[in-house]
PDB file of C-alpha atoms in Angstrom:
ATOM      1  CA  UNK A  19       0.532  13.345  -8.084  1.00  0.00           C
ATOM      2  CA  UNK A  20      -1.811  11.484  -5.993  1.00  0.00           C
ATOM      3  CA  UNK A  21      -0.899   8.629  -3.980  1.00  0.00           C
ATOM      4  CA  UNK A  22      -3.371   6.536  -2.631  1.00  0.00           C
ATOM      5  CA  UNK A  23      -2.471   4.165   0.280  1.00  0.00           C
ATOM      6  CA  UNK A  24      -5.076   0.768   1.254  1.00  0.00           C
ATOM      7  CA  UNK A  25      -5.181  -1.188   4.123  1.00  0.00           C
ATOM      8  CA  UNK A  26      -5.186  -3.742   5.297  1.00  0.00           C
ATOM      9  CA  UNK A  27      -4.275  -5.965   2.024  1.00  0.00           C
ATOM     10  CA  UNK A  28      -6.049  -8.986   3.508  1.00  0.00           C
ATOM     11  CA  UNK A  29      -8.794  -9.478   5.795  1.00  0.00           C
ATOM     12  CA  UNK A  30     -10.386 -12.526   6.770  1.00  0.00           C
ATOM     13  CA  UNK A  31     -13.790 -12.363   8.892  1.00  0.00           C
ATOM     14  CA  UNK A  32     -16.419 -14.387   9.943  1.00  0.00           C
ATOM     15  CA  UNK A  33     -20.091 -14.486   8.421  1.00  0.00           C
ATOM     16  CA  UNK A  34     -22.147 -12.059   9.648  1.00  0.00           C
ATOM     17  CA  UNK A  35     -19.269  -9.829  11.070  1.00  0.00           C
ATOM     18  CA  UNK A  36     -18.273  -6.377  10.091  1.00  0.00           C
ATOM     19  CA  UNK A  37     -14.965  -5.674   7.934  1.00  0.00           C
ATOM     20  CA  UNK A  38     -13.760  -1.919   7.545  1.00  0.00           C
ATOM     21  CA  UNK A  39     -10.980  -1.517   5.214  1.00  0.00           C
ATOM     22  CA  UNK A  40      -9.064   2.169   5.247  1.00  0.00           C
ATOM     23  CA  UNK A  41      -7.365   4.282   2.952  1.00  0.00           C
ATOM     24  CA  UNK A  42      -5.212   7.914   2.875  1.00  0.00           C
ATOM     25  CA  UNK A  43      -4.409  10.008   0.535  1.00  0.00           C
ATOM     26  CA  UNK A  44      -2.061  12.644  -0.469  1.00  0.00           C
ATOM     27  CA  UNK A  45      -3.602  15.514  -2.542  1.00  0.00           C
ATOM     28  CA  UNK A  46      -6.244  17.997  -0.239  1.00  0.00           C
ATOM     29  CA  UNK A  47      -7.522  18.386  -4.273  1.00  0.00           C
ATOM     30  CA  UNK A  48      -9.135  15.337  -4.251  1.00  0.00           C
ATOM     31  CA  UNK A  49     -13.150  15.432  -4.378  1.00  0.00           C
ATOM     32  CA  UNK A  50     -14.067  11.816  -5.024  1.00  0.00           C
ATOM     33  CA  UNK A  51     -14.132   8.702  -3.744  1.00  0.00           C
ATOM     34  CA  UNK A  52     -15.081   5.811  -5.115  1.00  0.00           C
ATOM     35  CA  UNK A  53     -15.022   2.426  -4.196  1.00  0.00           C
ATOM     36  CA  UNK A  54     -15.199  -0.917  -6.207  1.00  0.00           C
ATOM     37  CA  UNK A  55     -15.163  -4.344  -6.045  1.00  0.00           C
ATOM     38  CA  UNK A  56     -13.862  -6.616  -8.118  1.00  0.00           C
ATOM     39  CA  UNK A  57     -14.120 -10.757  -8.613  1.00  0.00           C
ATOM     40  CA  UNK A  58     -11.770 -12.976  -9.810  1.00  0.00           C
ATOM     41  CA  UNK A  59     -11.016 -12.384 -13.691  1.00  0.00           C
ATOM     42  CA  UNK A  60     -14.118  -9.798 -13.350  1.00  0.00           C
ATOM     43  CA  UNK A  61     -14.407  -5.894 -14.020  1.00  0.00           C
ATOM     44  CA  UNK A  62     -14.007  -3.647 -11.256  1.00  0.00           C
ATOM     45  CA  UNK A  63     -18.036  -2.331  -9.909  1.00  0.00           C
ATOM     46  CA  UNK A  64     -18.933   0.354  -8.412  1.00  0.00           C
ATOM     47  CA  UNK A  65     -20.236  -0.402  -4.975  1.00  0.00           C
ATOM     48  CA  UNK A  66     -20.318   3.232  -3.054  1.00  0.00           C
ATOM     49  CA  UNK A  67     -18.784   6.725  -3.939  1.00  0.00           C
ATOM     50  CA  UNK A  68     -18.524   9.830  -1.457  1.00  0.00           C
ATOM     51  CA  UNK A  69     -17.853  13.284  -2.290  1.00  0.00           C
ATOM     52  CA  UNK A  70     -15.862  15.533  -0.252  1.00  0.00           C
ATOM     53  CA  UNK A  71     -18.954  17.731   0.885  1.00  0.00           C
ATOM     54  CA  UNK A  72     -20.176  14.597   2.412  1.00  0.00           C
ATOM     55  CA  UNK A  73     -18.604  13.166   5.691  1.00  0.00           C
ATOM     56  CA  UNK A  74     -20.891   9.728   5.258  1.00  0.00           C
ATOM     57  CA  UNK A  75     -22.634   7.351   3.253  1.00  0.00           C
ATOM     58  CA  UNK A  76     -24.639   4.530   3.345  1.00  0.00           C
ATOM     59  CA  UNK A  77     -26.233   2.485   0.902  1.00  0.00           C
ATOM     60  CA  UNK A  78     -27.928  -1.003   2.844  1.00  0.00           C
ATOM     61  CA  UNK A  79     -25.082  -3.218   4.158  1.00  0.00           C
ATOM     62  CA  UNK A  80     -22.210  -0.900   3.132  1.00  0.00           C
ATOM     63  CA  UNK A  81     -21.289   2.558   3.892  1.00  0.00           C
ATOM     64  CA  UNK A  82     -18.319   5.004   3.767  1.00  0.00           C
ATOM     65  CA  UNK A  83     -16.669   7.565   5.735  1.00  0.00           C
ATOM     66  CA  UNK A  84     -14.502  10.275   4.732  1.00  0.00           C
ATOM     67  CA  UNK A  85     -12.417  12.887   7.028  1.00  0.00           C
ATOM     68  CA  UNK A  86     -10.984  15.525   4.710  1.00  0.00           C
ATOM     69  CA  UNK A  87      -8.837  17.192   7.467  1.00  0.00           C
ATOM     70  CA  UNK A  88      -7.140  14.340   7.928  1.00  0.00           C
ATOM     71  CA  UNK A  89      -7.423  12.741   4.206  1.00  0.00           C
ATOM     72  CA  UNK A  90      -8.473   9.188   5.380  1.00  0.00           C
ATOM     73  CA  UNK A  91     -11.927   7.665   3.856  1.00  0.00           C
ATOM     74  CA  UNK A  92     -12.978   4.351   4.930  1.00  0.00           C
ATOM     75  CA  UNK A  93     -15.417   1.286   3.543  1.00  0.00           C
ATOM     76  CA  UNK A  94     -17.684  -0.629   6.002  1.00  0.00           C
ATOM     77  CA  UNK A  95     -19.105  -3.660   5.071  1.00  0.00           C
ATOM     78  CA  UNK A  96     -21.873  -4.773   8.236  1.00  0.00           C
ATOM     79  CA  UNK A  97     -23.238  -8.656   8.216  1.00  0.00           C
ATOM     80  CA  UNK A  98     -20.550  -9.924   5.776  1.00  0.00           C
ATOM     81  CA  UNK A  99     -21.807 -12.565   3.510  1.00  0.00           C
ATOM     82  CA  UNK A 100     -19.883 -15.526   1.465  1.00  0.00           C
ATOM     83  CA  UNK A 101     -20.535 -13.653  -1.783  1.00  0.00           C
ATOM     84  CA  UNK A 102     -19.163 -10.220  -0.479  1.00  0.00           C
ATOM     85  CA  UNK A 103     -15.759 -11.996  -0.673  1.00  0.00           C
ATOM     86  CA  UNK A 104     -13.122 -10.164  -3.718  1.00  0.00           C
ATOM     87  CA  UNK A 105     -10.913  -7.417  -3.781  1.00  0.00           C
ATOM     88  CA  UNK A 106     -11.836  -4.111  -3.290  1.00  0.00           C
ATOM     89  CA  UNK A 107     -10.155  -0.999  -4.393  1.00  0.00           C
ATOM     90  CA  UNK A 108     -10.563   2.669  -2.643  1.00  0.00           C
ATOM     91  CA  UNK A 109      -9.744   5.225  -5.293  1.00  0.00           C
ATOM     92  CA  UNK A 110      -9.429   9.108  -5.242  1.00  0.00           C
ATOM     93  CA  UNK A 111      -9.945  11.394  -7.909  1.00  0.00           C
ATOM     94  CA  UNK A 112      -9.247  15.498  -8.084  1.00  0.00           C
ATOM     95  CA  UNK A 113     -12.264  16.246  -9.843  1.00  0.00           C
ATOM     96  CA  UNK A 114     -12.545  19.330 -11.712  1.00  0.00           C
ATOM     97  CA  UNK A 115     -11.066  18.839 -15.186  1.00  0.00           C
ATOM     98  CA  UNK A 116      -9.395  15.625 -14.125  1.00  0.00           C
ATOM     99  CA  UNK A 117     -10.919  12.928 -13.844  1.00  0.00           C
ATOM    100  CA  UNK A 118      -8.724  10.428 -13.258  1.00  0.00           C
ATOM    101  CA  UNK A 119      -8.274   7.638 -10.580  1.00  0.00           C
ATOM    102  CA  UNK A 120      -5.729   6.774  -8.472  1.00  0.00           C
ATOM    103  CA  UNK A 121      -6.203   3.293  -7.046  1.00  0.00           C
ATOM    104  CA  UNK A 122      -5.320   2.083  -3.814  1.00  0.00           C
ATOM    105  CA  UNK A 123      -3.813  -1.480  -3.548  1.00  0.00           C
ATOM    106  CA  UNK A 124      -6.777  -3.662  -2.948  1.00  0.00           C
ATOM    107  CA  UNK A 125      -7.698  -5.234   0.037  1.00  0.00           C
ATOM    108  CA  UNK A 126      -8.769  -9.155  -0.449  1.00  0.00           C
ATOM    109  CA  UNK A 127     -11.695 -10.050   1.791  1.00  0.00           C
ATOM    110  CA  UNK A 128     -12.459 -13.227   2.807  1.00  0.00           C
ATOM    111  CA  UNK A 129     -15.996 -14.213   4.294  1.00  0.00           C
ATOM    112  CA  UNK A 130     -16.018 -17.259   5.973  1.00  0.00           C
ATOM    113  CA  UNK A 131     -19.493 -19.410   6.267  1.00  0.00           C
TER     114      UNK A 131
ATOM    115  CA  UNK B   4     -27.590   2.240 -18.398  1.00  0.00           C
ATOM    116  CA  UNK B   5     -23.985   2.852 -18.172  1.00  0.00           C
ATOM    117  CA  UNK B   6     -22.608  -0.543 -20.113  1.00  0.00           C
ATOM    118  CA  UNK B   7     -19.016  -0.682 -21.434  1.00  0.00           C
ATOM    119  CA  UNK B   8     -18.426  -3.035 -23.677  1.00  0.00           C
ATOM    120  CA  UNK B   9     -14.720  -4.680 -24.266  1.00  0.00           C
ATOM    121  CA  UNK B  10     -13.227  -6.943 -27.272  1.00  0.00           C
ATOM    122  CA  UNK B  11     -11.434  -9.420 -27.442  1.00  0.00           C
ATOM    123  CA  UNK B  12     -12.140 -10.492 -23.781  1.00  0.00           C
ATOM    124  CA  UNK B  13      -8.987 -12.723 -24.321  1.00  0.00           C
ATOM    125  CA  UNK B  14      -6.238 -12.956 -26.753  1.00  0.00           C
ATOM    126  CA  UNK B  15      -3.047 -15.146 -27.224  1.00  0.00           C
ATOM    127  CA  UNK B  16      -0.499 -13.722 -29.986  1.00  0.00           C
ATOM    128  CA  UNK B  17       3.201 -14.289 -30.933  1.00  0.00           C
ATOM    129  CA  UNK B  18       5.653 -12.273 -29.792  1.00  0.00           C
ATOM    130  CA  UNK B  19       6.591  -9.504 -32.319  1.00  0.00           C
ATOM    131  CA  UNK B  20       2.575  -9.108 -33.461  1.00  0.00           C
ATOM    132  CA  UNK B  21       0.445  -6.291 -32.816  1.00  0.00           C
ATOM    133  CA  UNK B  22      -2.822  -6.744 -31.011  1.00  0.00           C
ATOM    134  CA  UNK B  23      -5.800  -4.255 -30.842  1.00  0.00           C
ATOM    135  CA  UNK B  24      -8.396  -4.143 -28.177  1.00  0.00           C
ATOM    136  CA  UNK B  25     -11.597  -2.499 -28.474  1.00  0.00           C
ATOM    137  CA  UNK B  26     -13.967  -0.360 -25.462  1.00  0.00           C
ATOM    138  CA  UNK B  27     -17.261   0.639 -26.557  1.00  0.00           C
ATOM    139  CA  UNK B  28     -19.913   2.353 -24.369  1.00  0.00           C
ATOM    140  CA  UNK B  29     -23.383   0.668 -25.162  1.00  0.00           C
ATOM    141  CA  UNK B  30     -25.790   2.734 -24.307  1.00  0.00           C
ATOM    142  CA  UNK B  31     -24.233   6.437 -23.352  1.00  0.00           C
ATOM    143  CA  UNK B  32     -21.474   9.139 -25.071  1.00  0.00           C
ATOM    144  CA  UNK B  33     -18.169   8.746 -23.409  1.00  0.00           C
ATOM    145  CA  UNK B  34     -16.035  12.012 -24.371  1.00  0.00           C
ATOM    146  CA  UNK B  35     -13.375  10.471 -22.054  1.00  0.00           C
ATOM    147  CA  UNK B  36     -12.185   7.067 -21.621  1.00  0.00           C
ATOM    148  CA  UNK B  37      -9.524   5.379 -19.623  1.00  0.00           C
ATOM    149  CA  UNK B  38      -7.196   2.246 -20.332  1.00  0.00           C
ATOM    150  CA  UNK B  39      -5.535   0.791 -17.057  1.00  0.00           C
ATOM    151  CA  UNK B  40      -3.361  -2.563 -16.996  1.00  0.00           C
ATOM    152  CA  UNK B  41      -3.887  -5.094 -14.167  1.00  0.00           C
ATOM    153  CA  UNK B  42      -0.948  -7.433 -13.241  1.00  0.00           C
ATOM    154  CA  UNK B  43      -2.267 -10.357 -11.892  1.00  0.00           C
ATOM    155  CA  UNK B  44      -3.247  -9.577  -7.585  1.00  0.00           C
ATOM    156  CA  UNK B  45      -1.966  -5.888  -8.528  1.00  0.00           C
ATOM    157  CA  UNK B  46      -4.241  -3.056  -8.235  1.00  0.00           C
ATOM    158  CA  UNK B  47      -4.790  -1.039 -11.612  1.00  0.00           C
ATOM    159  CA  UNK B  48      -2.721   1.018 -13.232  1.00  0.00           C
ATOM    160  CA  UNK B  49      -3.549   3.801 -15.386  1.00  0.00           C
ATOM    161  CA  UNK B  50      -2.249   3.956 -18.829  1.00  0.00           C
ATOM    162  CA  UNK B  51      -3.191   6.552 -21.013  1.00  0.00           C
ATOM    163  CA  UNK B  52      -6.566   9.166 -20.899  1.00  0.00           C
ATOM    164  CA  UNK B  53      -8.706   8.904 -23.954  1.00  0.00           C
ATOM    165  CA  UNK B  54     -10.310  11.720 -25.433  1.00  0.00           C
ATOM    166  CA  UNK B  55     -12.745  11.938 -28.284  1.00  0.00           C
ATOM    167  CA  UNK B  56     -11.434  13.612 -31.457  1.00  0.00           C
ATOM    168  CA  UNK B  57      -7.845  14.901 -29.933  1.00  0.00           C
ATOM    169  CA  UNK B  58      -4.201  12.573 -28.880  1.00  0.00           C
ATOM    170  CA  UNK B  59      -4.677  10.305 -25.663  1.00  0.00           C
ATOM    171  CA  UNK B  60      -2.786  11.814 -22.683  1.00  0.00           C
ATOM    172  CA  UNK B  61      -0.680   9.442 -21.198  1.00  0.00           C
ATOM    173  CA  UNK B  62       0.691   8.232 -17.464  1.00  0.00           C
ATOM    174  CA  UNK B  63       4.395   8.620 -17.462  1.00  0.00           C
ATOM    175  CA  UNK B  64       6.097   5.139 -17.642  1.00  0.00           C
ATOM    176  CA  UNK B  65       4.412   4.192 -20.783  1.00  0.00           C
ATOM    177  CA  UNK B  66       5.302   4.026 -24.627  1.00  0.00           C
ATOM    178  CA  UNK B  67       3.027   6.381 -26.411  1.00  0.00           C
ATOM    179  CA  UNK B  68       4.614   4.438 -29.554  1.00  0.00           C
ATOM    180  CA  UNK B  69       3.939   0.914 -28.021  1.00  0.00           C
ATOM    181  CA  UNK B  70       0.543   1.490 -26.691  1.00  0.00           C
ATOM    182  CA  UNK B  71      -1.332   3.264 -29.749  1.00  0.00           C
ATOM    183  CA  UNK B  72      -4.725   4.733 -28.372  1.00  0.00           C
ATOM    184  CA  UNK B  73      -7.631   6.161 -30.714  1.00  0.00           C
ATOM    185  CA  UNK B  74     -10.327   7.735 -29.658  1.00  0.00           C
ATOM    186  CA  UNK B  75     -12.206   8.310 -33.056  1.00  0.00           C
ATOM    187  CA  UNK B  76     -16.088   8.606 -32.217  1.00  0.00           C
ATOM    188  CA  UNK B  77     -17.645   9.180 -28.680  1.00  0.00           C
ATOM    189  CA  UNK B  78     -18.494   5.137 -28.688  1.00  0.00           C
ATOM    190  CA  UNK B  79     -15.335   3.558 -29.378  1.00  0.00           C
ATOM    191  CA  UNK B  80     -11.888   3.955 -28.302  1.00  0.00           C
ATOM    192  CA  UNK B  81      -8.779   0.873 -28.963  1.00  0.00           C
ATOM    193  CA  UNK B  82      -5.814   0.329 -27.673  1.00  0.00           C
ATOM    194  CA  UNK B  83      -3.297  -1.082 -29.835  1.00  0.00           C
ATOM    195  CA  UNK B  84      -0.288  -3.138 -28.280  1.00  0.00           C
ATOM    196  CA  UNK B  85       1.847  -2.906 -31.230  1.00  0.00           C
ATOM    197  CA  UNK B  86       4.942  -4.996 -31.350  1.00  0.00           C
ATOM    198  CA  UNK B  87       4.134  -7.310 -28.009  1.00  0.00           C
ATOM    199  CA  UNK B  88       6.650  -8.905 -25.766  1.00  0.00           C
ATOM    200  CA  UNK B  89       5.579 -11.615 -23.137  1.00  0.00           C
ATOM    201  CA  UNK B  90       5.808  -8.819 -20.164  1.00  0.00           C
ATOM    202  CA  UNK B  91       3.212  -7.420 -22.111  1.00  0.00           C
ATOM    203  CA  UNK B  92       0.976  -9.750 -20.956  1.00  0.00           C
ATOM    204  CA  UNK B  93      -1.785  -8.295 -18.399  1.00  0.00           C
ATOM    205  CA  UNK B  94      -4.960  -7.807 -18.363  1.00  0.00           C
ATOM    206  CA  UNK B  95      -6.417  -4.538 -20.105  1.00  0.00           C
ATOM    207  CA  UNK B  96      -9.353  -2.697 -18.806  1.00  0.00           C
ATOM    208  CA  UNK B  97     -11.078   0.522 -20.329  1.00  0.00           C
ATOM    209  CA  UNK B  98     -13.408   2.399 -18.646  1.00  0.00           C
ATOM    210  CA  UNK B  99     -15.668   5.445 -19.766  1.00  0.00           C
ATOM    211  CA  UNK B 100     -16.272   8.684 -17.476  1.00  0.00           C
ATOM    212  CA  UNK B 101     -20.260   9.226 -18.130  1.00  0.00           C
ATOM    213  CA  UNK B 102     -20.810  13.007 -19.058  1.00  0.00           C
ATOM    214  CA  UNK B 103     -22.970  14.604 -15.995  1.00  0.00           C
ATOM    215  CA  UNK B 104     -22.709  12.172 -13.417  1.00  0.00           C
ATOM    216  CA  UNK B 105     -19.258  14.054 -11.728  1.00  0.00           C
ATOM    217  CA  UNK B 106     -16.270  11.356 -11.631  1.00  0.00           C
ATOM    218  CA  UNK B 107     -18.139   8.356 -11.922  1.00  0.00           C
ATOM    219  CA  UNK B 108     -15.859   5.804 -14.098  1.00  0.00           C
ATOM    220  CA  UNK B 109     -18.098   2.613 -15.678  1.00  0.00           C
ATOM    221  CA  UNK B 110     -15.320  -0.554 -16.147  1.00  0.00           C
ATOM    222  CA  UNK B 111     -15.091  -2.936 -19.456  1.00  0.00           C
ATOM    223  CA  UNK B 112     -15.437  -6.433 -18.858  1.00  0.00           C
ATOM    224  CA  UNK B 113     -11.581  -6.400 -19.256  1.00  0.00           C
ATOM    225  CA  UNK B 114      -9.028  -8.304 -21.956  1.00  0.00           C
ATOM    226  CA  UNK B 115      -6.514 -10.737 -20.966  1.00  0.00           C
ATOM    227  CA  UNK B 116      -3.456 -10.619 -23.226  1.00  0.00           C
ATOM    228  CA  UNK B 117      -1.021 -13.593 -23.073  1.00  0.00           C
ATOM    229  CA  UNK B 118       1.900 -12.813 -25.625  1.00  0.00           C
ATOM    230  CA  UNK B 119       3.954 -16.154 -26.209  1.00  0.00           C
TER     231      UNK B 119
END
C-alpha cells in the first residue's frame, strides 16, 4: 500500500518568514494530493490540493509543488502569520476507484510574533 | 457547501458499553464515507471505507466485529464502538468523498471518546 512519509515533524519560524514542509511517497499510482490543516481538538481543512498533471499550485500565501519522477510534493507557506500555527498533514491518494488517503505524520508549525 | 456534520462531538462511557457515533453530510450525497481514528499528536488513521447500501471495507488491523459501520442512506453513516475498552479511547473523525469533485475528502467536526 501507500506509505506516505512528512517532514520535518516540527518547525518553528519567525513571523513573516517562509516554512516549506516536504513529503514522499511510495505508490507512482497516486494522483492526488491534498493538504490540510488542522487546530487543536479541530477537524482537519482543506487548505490546497494538486493533481499529478499539475507540477504547481498556488492559492494567495500558500502553494504546492509536486515532482512525480521523483514522488516528493511539497507545501509552502510565504509571510507566516500567528494564526497559520497547527498541524498540517500531506496526504496521497491513488485516485481512480480508490479514494482513499494515506496521511503523512503531521508537521506542527509554530509562528512566532 | 460541502458540510459534514458529526454526533456526539464528545462522549464518556463505561467500559463494557457500546457507543455509536453519527456523520451526516448537510448539504450534499456522500456515496462514500470514511472513519479514521486520531491518537492524540498522531496523524490519522484510516479505519474502515463506507459505502452507501453495501458492507464497509475495512483497513487491516481493525475489528470488523468491534467497529460496526452502516452506511444506510447517502446522508448518514455511524460507527458503532461496541463493547469499549479504555484504549478505545481516541478521537473519531468521518469524512465524506463529494461525488464529482475527484478525491476531495470534506472532515466531521470529529468525536472524542473517553471509555473509563
Amino acid at each position: 500500500g501507500e506509505n506516505v512519509e512528512q517532514h520535518p515533524s516540527t518547525l518553528s519560524v519567525q513571523e513573516g518568514d517562509s516554512a516549506v514542509i516536504k513529503c514522499t511517497y511510495s505508490d507512482s499510482a497516486s494522483n492526488y494530493f491534498p493538504w490540510y490543516k488542522q487546530e487543536l481538538g479541530k477537524r482537519p481543512q482543506l487548505i490546497i490540493d494538486i493533481r499529478s498533471n499539475v507540477g504547481e499550485k498556488k492559492d494567495q500565501r500558500i502553494a504546492v509543488t509536486l515532482n512525480k519522477t521523483a514522488k516528493h510534493f511539497s507545501l509552502h507557506i510565504t509571510e507566516t502569520q500567528p494564526e497559520d500555527s497547527a498541524v498540517y498533514f500531506c496526504a496521497a491518494s491513488p485516485g481512480g476507484s480508490n479514494y482513499k488517503l494515506t496521511f503523512g505524520k503531521g508537521t506542527l508549525l509554530t509562528v512566532n510574533p | 457547501g460541502a458540510v459534514v456534520s458529526q454526533h456526539p462531538s464528545w462522549v464518556i462511557c463505561k467500559s463494557g458499553t457500546s457507543v455509536k457515533i453519527e456523520c451526516r453530510s448537510l448539504d450534499f450525497q456522500a456515496t462514500t464515507m470514511f472513519w479514521y481514528r486520531q491518537f492524540p499528536k498522531q496523524s490519522l488513521m484510516l479505519m474502515a471505507t463506507s459505502n452507501e447500501g453495501s458492507k464497509a471495507t475495512y483497513e487491516q488491523g481493525v475489528e470488523k466485529d468491534k467497529f460496526l459501520i452502516n452506511h444506510a442512506s447517502l446522508t448518514l453513516s455511524t460507527l458503532t464502538v461496541t463493547s469499549a475498552h479504555p484504549e478505545d479511547s481516541s478521537f473519531y473523525i468521518c469524512s465524506a468523498r463529494v461525488q464529482g469533485r475527484f478525491n476531495e475528502q470534506f472532515f466531521g467536526p470529529g468525536t472524542r471518546l473517553t471509555v473509563l
